């Protein structure tokens, strides 16, 4: 059975991302949760993005605040669908920077985007 990866840029994103985790578990979907920062752990990000499909993931849900690079970076490395969750963080511009960063991916690097804090 396939599984879903739920990743976030910081443990401070977990309260928002917990909703997605709870819903997936409620449907008996296997979920693996991890902190993968585009800025603090770029080597981990590259490894995760390049190898997620071979580890049995079918979708990646990536939550990020501020400049919100995580969803787009993962999408650029992985053939899997990526769902970006913009997170209103303490360093964001009322969450708009996160929303716009995830919405405005370049052509060829699609990221599905949900509402601010909409995990």
Coordinates of C-alpha atoms in Angstrom, one line a residue:
X1 CA 0.0 0.0 0.0
X2 CA 1.2 3.5 -0.8
X3 CA 1.8 6.1 1.8
X4 CA 1.7 9.9 2.1
X5 CA 4.6 12.1 3.2
X6 CA 3.7 15.1 5.3
X7 CA 6.6 17.4 5.6
X8 CA 7.1 20.9 7.0
X9 CA 9.9 23.4 7.2
X10 CA 9.8 23.7 11.0
X11 CA 8.3 21.9 14.0
X12 CA 6.4 25.2 14.6
X13 CA 4.3 24.2 11.5
X14 CA 3.1 21.0 13.2
X15 CA -0.1 22.5 14.8
X16 CA -1.3 23.5 11.3
X17 CA -0.1 20.2 9.6
X18 CA -1.6 18.1 12.4
X19 CA -5.1 18.4 10.8
X20 CA -3.9 16.7 7.6
X21 CA -2.1 14.0 9.6
X22 CA -5.2 13.3 11.6
X23 CA -7.5 13.1 8.6
X24 CA -5.2 10.8 6.7
X25 CA -4.9 8.5 9.8
X26 CA -8.6 8.6 10.1
X27 CA -8.8 7.0 6.6
X28 CA -6.2 4.4 7.6
X29 CA -3.7 5.9 5.2
X30 CA -0.1 5.4 6.2
X31 CA 1.6 8.7 6.9
X32 CA 5.2 9.5 7.5
X33 CA 5.8 12.9 9.1
X34 CA 9.2 14.8 8.9
X35 CA 10.8 18.2 9.3
X36 CA 12.6 19.0 6.0
X37 CA 13.8 22.6 5.8
X38 CA 14.7 24.1 2.5
X39 CA 17.0 26.5 4.3
X40 CA 18.4 24.6 7.3
X41 CA 18.6 21.1 5.9
X42 CA 19.0 21.4 2.1
X43 CA 20.8 18.1 1.7
X44 CA 18.0 16.3 3.5
X45 CA 15.5 18.1 1.2
X46 CA 17.3 16.9 -1.9
X47 CA 17.5 13.3 -0.7
X48 CA 13.8 13.3 0.3
X49 CA 12.6 14.8 -2.9
X50 CA 14.7 12.6 -5.2
X51 CA 13.9 9.3 -3.3
X52 CA 10.3 9.7 -2.0
X53 CA 8.8 7.8 -5.0
X54 CA 11.2 4.9 -4.5
X55 CA 10.3 4.8 -0.8
X56 CA 6.6 4.1 -1.7
X57 CA 5.1 7.5 -1.3
X58 CA 2.3 8.4 -3.6
X59 CA 1.8 12.1 -2.6
X60 CA 3.7 14.7 -0.6
X61 CA 2.0 17.3 1.5
X62 CA 4.4 20.1 2.2
X63 CA 3.7 22.9 4.7
X64 CA 5.8 26.0 4.9
X65 CA 5.7 29.5 6.2
X66 CA 7.5 32.7 5.3
X67 CA 9.0 32.5 1.8
X68 CA 7.7 28.9 1.6
X69 CA 10.3 27.3 -0.6
X70 CA 9.7 23.8 0.6
X71 CA 6.7 22.7 -1.6
X72 CA 8.3 24.1 -4.8
X73 CA 11.7 22.7 -4.1
X74 CA 10.2 19.2 -3.4
X75 CA 8.1 19.4 -6.6
X76 CA 11.2 20.3 -8.7
X77 CA 13.0 17.2 -7.4
X78 CA 10.2 14.6 -7.3
X79 CA 7.8 13.1 -9.9
X80 CA 5.1 12.8 -7.3
X81 CA 2.2 15.2 -6.9
X82 CA 2.9 17.9 -4.2
X83 CA 0.3 19.7 -2.2
X84 CA 1.5 22.9 -0.7
X85 CA 0.1 24.2 2.5
X86 CA 1.0 27.9 3.2
X87 CA 1.5 28.4 6.9
X88 CA 1.0 31.7 8.6
X89 CA 4.2 32.0 10.6
X90 CA 5.7 34.5 13.0
X91 CA 8.0 35.7 10.3
X92 CA 5.4 36.0 7.5
X93 CA 3.6 39.0 6.1
X94 CA 0.2 38.0 7.4
X95 CA 0.7 34.7 5.5
X96 CA 0.5 36.3 2.1
X97 CA 4.2 35.7 1.3
X98 CA 3.6 31.9 1.9
X99 CA 0.4 31.8 -0.2
X100 CA 2.0 33.7 -3.1
X101 CA 5.2 31.7 -3.0
X102 CA 3.4 28.4 -3.3
X103 CA 0.9 29.6 -5.9
X104 CA 3.4 31.1 -8.2
X105 CA 5.4 28.1 -9.2
X106 CA 7.1 28.2 -12.6
X107 CA 5.6 26.3 -15.5
X108 CA 6.6 22.6 -15.4
X109 CA 6.8 22.5 -11.6
X110 CA 3.1 22.2 -10.5
X111 CA 2.2 22.5 -6.9
X112 CA -1.4 22.2 -5.8
X113 CA -2.1 24.9 -3.2
X114 CA -4.6 25.0 -0.4
X115 CA -5.8 27.9 1.7
X116 CA -3.6 29.6 4.3
X117 CA -3.3 27.1 7.3
X118 CA -5.6 24.8 5.3
X119 CA -4.0 21.5 6.0

